[in-house]
Amino acid sequence: MEWFRLSEKPSISSSTYCAVLQLCGELKSLQDGKEVHSVISCNDVQINGILGTRLVFMYVSCGELSQGRLVFDQVVNEKVFLWNLMINEYAKVEDFAECVYLFQKMLNAGIAADSYTFSCILKCFAASGCSDLSLGRSVHSFGIKLHFNKETKFCNILLDMYSKCGDLAAASRVFEKTSERSVVSWTSMIQAYSRSGLLHDAIRLFHEMTSSGTKPDIFTLSAVLHACASSGSLESGKSVHNYITGQGLESNLFVCNALMDMYAKCGSMEDASLVFSQMPVKDIISWNTIIAGYGMHGFGKEAIRAFEEMRRDGIKPDGVSFISVLYACSHSGLVNEGWRFFNIMQKECKIEPSLEHYACMVDLLSRSGKLQMAYEFIKGMPIKPDATIWGALLCGCRIHHDVKLAERVAEHVFELEPENARYYVLLANIYAEAEKWEEVKELRVKIGRRGLKKHPGCSWIEVKGKVHVFVAKDGSHPEVRKIEALLRKVREGMKKEGFSPKLRYALMNGDDLEKEMALCGHSEKLAMGFGILNLPPGKTVRVMKNLRVCRDCHEMAKFMSKTTGREIILRDSNFFHHFKDGSCSCRGFW
DNA sequence: ATAGGGTTAG
């Protein structure tokens, strides 16, 4: 710039301006860039396509998209590169409409799009997760006409676009047709299965990939570990871990973070903390993952200890760290500690609490029975509470059987999210547990009228590498008779020791025997029974469930852990229960 | 001269 300022302006050639602008763009110095632009204007230098491109590049690199667009509109541009530059910028800020507009304008101007143009526009489709896929499809077929489907990169971005827009079948077709699959193709397809909830297909594809000779990289490993984590397949996760060690990637930061998360979500905090302790370098995500892991398992004290250790290590907690530690407090009933962190966050760390933080606090208060205080807390929030905030209080009302307050809270929830079946089901359960059958019926009608669907309860367990799925009241599993016989025996044993079935959780109107039968059909009981019958003696029974665990099942699990001498680890939609010697790690806070 | 996939909380 010094040299530029001193030089005789009229003698500077266009290509020199280009070089200087290029530099300004790369250094992101808008001030200098603007100065060069004004010199160009003052000296009446003609802004041709080449110089215009540099100007646009300089502005967009400095984050001045609208300035860049002004220049773009002024210059005559016949080069595809400049159009790509512009389209890519709009794709980055997810301005879907502008991307499409420029794309069409470009075609009208007779400029031939290249594969990069397509990748920019498809990236924008993917980012917006567009519900209407017809545009994406037409861009796809247009790309085929130009034979871009021979290019692996083009296919990969297409695959990703379909996957992010929720069309798994189309994504899979693209994958099948990709002739030269790269590691990115495989990773994207694994991710596509994972996104659609087909976690075991994701894991299967990973094994297919390794046997096909394509070597997974850290992106692939993170993706497959995430699939293991979501499905809770500890055995699959361990086999991936073995692969990682074999490749010498066991010290990689990303891989370790994903590994820890996998172990935590598969119910093994021992393995998670082992990975954590052996990491040579830890970042904030590593710490947040371990804190959240302890929280999920009801190890509140350990979560707090990790949080303090992180601060001693000189890592500044971020918003997620506080969500994790508050969540841990709430699942361990540590109300005072929770308040303390909520204050530290604001006063010491200067972090403005977000909706998630408020949700944690409402959860903390209402879970521990301070329902009225939680209500006042919501009323005093400086930002507008959303459905999850009121939903947390509604959950608390269920735990503490407060029907009156639940009705008031539900009004807020239904107003904010009228289409979410979860909340209607939650209120219906509160009514059912209070035996208010008329109200239950009314709500069921309401759910039906709105065309909403309740997710059926479903549990699964891994035995010898195979996943066995149980759905409530579903007798299709070949061993269901044997399981039921076992459960009946357990129930008799419980009754002898004075544990009566928690009939209010049968959620149905009927006589006691009917209720007891309904409770016995719960999917988590079936899965636990199957595990006890089929796993070698002494081996921990690990069961996953898609919804919250039922209270009666919780009692039975405690009892079974005592009579069989086994540990039972049960993962529900947001928490782990460790049953051992007749008690549970959650100590009632869930 | 430009490019594609991944890890935490809810």
mmCIF file with all atom_site columns, N, CA and C (backbone and C1' of nucleotides) in Angstrom, chain B:
data_model
loop_
_atom_site.group_PDB
_atom_site.id
_atom_site.type_symbol
_atom_site.label_atom_id
_atom_site.label_alt_id
_atom_site.label_comp_id
_atom_site.label_asym_id
_atom_site.label_entity_id
_atom_site.label_seq_id
_atom_site.pdbx_PDB_ins_code
_atom_site.Cartn_x
_atom_site.Cartn_y
_atom_site.Cartn_z
_atom_site.occupancy
_atom_site.B_iso_or_equiv
_atom_site.pdbx_formal_charge
_atom_site.auth_seq_id
_atom_site.auth_comp_id
_atom_site.auth_asym_id
_atom_site.auth_atom_id
_atom_site.pdbx_PDB_model_num
ATOM 1  P P     . DA B 1 1  ? -4.891  -20.497 -12.982 1.00 0.00 ? 1  DA B P     1
ATOM 2  O "O5'" . DA B 1 1  ? -5.904  -21.027 -11.841 1.00 0.00 ? 1  DA B "O5'" 1
ATOM 3  C "C5'" . DA B 1 1  ? -5.426  -21.170 -10.525 1.00 0.00 ? 1  DA B "C5'" 1
ATOM 4  C "C4'" . DA B 1 1  ? -6.162  -20.232 -9.574  1.00 0.00 ? 1  DA B "C4'" 1
ATOM 5  C "C3'" . DA B 1 1  ? -7.491  -20.801 -9.102  1.00 0.00 ? 1  DA B "C3'" 1
ATOM 6  O "O3'" . DA B 1 1  ? -7.375  -21.025 -7.700  1.00 0.00 ? 1  DA B "O3'" 1
ATOM 7  C "C1'" . DA B 1 1  ? -7.753  -18.527 -9.823  1.00 0.00 ? 1  DA B "C1'" 1
ATOM 8  P P     . DT B 1 2  ? -7.609  -22.383 -7.043  1.00 0.00 ? 2  DT B P     1
ATOM 9  O "O5'" . DT B 1 2  ? -8.978  -22.073 -6.298  1.00 0.00 ? 2  DT B "O5'" 1
ATOM 10 C "C5'" . DT B 1 2  ? -9.923  -21.352 -7.001  1.00 0.00 ? 2  DT B "C5'" 1
ATOM 11 C "C4'" . DT B 1 2  ? -11.115 -20.983 -6.189  1.00 0.00 ? 2  DT B "C4'" 1
ATOM 12 C "C3'" . DT B 1 2  ? -11.895 -22.178 -5.676  1.00 0.00 ? 2  DT B "C3'" 1
ATOM 13 O "O3'" . DT B 1 2  ? -11.808 -22.195 -4.253  1.00 0.00 ? 2  DT B "O3'" 1
ATOM 14 C "C1'" . DT B 1 2  ? -13.175 -20.975 -7.312  1.00 0.00 ? 2  DT B "C1'" 1
ATOM 15 P P     . DA B 1 3  ? -11.407 -23.647 -3.563  1.00 0.00 ? 3  DA B P     1
ATOM 16 O "O5'" . DA B 1 3  ? -12.826 -24.366 -3.598  1.00 0.00 ? 3  DA B "O5'" 1
ATOM 17 C "C5'" . DA B 1 3  ? -13.952 -23.694 -3.020  1.00 0.00 ? 3  DA B "C5'" 1
ATOM 18 C "C4'" . DA B 1 3  ? -15.154 -24.592 -3.150  1.00 0.00 ? 3  DA B "C4'" 1
ATOM 19 C "C3'" . DA B 1 3  ? -15.065 -25.817 -2.250  1.00 0.00 ? 3  DA B "C3'" 1
ATOM 20 O "O3'" . DA B 1 3  ? -16.276 -25.900 -1.536  1.00 0.00 ? 3  DA B "O3'" 1
ATOM 21 C "C1'" . DA B 1 3  ? -15.382 -26.480 -4.524  1.00 0.00 ? 3  DA B "C1'" 1
ATOM 22 P P     . DG B 1 4  ? -16.343 -26.613 -0.194  1.00 0.00 ? 4  DG B P     1
ATOM 23 O "O5'" . DG B 1 4  ? -16.949 -28.036 -0.567  1.00 0.00 ? 4  DG B "O5'" 1
ATOM 24 C "C5'" . DG B 1 4  ? -18.273 -28.122 -1.113  1.00 0.00 ? 4  DG B "C5'" 1
ATOM 25 C "C4'" . DG B 1 4  ? -18.688 -29.578 -1.105  1.00 0.00 ? 4  DG B "C4'" 1
ATOM 26 C "C3'" . DG B 1 4  ? -18.455 -30.250 0.246   1.00 0.00 ? 4  DG B "C3'" 1
ATOM 27 O "O3'" . DG B 1 4  ? -19.628 -30.042 1.038   1.00 0.00 ? 4  DG B "O3'" 1
ATOM 28 C "C1'" . DG B 1 4  ? -17.694 -31.633 -1.544  1.00 0.00 ? 4  DG B "C1'" 1
ATOM 29 P P     . DG B 1 5  ? -19.481 -29.856 2.543   1.00 0.00 ? 5  DG B P     1
ATOM 30 O "O5'" . DG B 1 5  ? -19.372 -31.338 3.096   1.00 0.00 ? 5  DG B "O5'" 1
ATOM 31 C "C5'" . DG B 1 5  ? -20.505 -32.202 3.037   1.00 0.00 ? 5  DG B "C5'" 1
ATOM 32 C "C4'" . DG B 1 5  ? -20.150 -33.498 3.706   1.00 0.00 ? 5  DG B "C4'" 1
ATOM 33 C "C3'" . DG B 1 5  ? -19.763 -33.345 5.178   1.00 0.00 ? 5  DG B "C3'" 1
ATOM 34 O "O3'" . DG B 1 5  ? -20.940 -33.514 5.965   1.00 0.00 ? 5  DG B "O3'" 1
ATOM 35 C "C1'" . DG B 1 5  ? -18.215 -34.763 4.036   1.00 0.00 ? 5  DG B "C1'" 1
ATOM 36 P P     . DG B 1 6  ? -21.079 -32.699 7.288   1.00 0.00 ? 6  DG B P     1
ATOM 37 O "O5'" . DG B 1 6  ? -20.058 -33.383 8.276   1.00 0.00 ? 6  DG B "O5'" 1
ATOM 38 C "C5'" . DG B 1 6  ? -20.362 -34.689 8.781   1.00 0.00 ? 6  DG B "C5'" 1
ATOM 39 C "C4'" . DG B 1 6  ? -19.381 -35.061 9.845   1.00 0.00 ? 6  DG B "C4'" 1
ATOM 40 C "C3'" . DG B 1 6  ? -19.474 -34.239 11.144  1.00 0.00 ? 6  DG B "C3'" 1
ATOM 41 O "O3'" . DG B 1 6  ? -20.520 -34.750 11.944  1.00 0.00 ? 6  DG B "O3'" 1
ATOM 42 C "C1'" . DG B 1 6  ? -17.223 -34.618 10.531  1.00 0.00 ? 6  DG B "C1'" 1
ATOM 43 P P     . DT B 1 7  ? -21.075 -33.835 13.062  1.00 0.00 ? 7  DT B P     1
ATOM 44 O "O5'" . DT B 1 7  ? -20.028 -33.978 14.244  1.00 0.00 ? 7  DT B "O5'" 1
ATOM 45 C "C5'" . DT B 1 7  ? -19.833 -35.259 14.863  1.00 0.00 ? 7  DT B "C5'" 1
ATOM 46 C "C4'" . DT B 1 7  ? -18.984 -35.093 16.093  1.00 0.00 ? 7  DT B "C4'" 1
ATOM 47 C "C3'" . DT B 1 7  ? -19.589 -34.167 17.139  1.00 0.00 ? 7  DT B "C3'" 1
ATOM 48 O "O3'" . DT B 1 7  ? -20.447 -34.920 17.960  1.00 0.00 ? 7  DT B "O3'" 1
ATOM 49 C "C1'" . DT B 1 7  ? -17.235 -33.761 16.866  1.00 0.00 ? 7  DT B "C1'" 1
ATOM 50 P P     . DT B 1 8  ? -21.832 -34.275 18.345  1.00 0.00 ? 8  DT B P     1
ATOM 51 O "O5'" . DT B 1 8  ? -21.417 -33.377 19.583  1.00 0.00 ? 8  DT B "O5'" 1
ATOM 52 C "C5'" . DT B 1 8  ? -20.860 -34.008 20.755  1.00 0.00 ? 8  DT B "C5'" 1
ATOM 53 C "C4'" . DT B 1 8  ? -20.822 -33.032 21.885  1.00 0.00 ? 8  DT B "C4'" 1
ATOM 54 C "C3'" . DT B 1 8  ? -22.173 -32.452 22.252  1.00 0.00 ? 8  DT B "C3'" 1
ATOM 55 O "O3'" . DT B 1 8  ? -22.801 -33.317 23.170  1.00 0.00 ? 8  DT B "O3'" 1
ATOM 56 C "C1'" . DT B 1 8  ? -20.459 -30.773 22.250  1.00 0.00 ? 8  DT B "C1'" 1
ATOM 57 P P     . DA B 1 9  ? -24.368 -33.530 23.157  1.00 0.00 ? 9  DA B P     1
ATOM 58 O "O5'" . DA B 1 9  ? -24.892 -32.213 23.888  1.00 0.00 ? 9  DA B "O5'" 1
ATOM 59 C "C5'" . DA B 1 9  ? -24.579 -32.006 25.261  1.00 0.00 ? 9  DA B "C5'" 1
ATOM 60 C "C4'" . DA B 1 9  ? -25.285 -30.762 25.729  1.00 0.00 ? 9  DA B "C4'" 1
ATOM 61 C "C3'" . DA B 1 9  ? -26.783 -30.775 25.433  1.00 0.00 ? 9  DA B "C3'" 1
ATOM 62 O "O3'" . DA B 1 9  ? -27.475 -31.144 26.625  1.00 0.00 ? 9  DA B "O3'" 1
ATOM 63 C "C1'" . DA B 1 9  ? -25.796 -28.753 24.639  1.00 0.00 ? 9  DA B "C1'" 1
ATOM 64 P P     . DG B 1 10 ? -28.803 -31.958 26.476  1.00 0.00 ? 10 DG B P     1
ATOM 65 O "O5'" . DG B 1 10 ? -29.884 -30.964 25.867  1.00 0.00 ? 10 DG B "O5'" 1
ATOM 66 C "C5'" . DG B 1 10 ? -30.471 -29.952 26.678  1.00 0.00 ? 10 DG B "C5'" 1
ATOM 67 C "C4'" . DG B 1 10 ? -31.440 -29.168 25.826  1.00 0.00 ? 10 DG B "C4'" 1
ATOM 68 C "C3'" . DG B 1 10 ? -32.510 -30.026 25.179  1.00 0.00 ? 10 DG B "C3'" 1
ATOM 69 O "O3'" . DG B 1 10 ? -33.755 -29.847 25.875  1.00 0.00 ? 10 DG B "O3'" 1
ATOM 70 C "C1'" . DG B 1 10 ? -31.376 -28.705 23.521  1.00 0.00 ? 10 DG B "C1'" 1
#
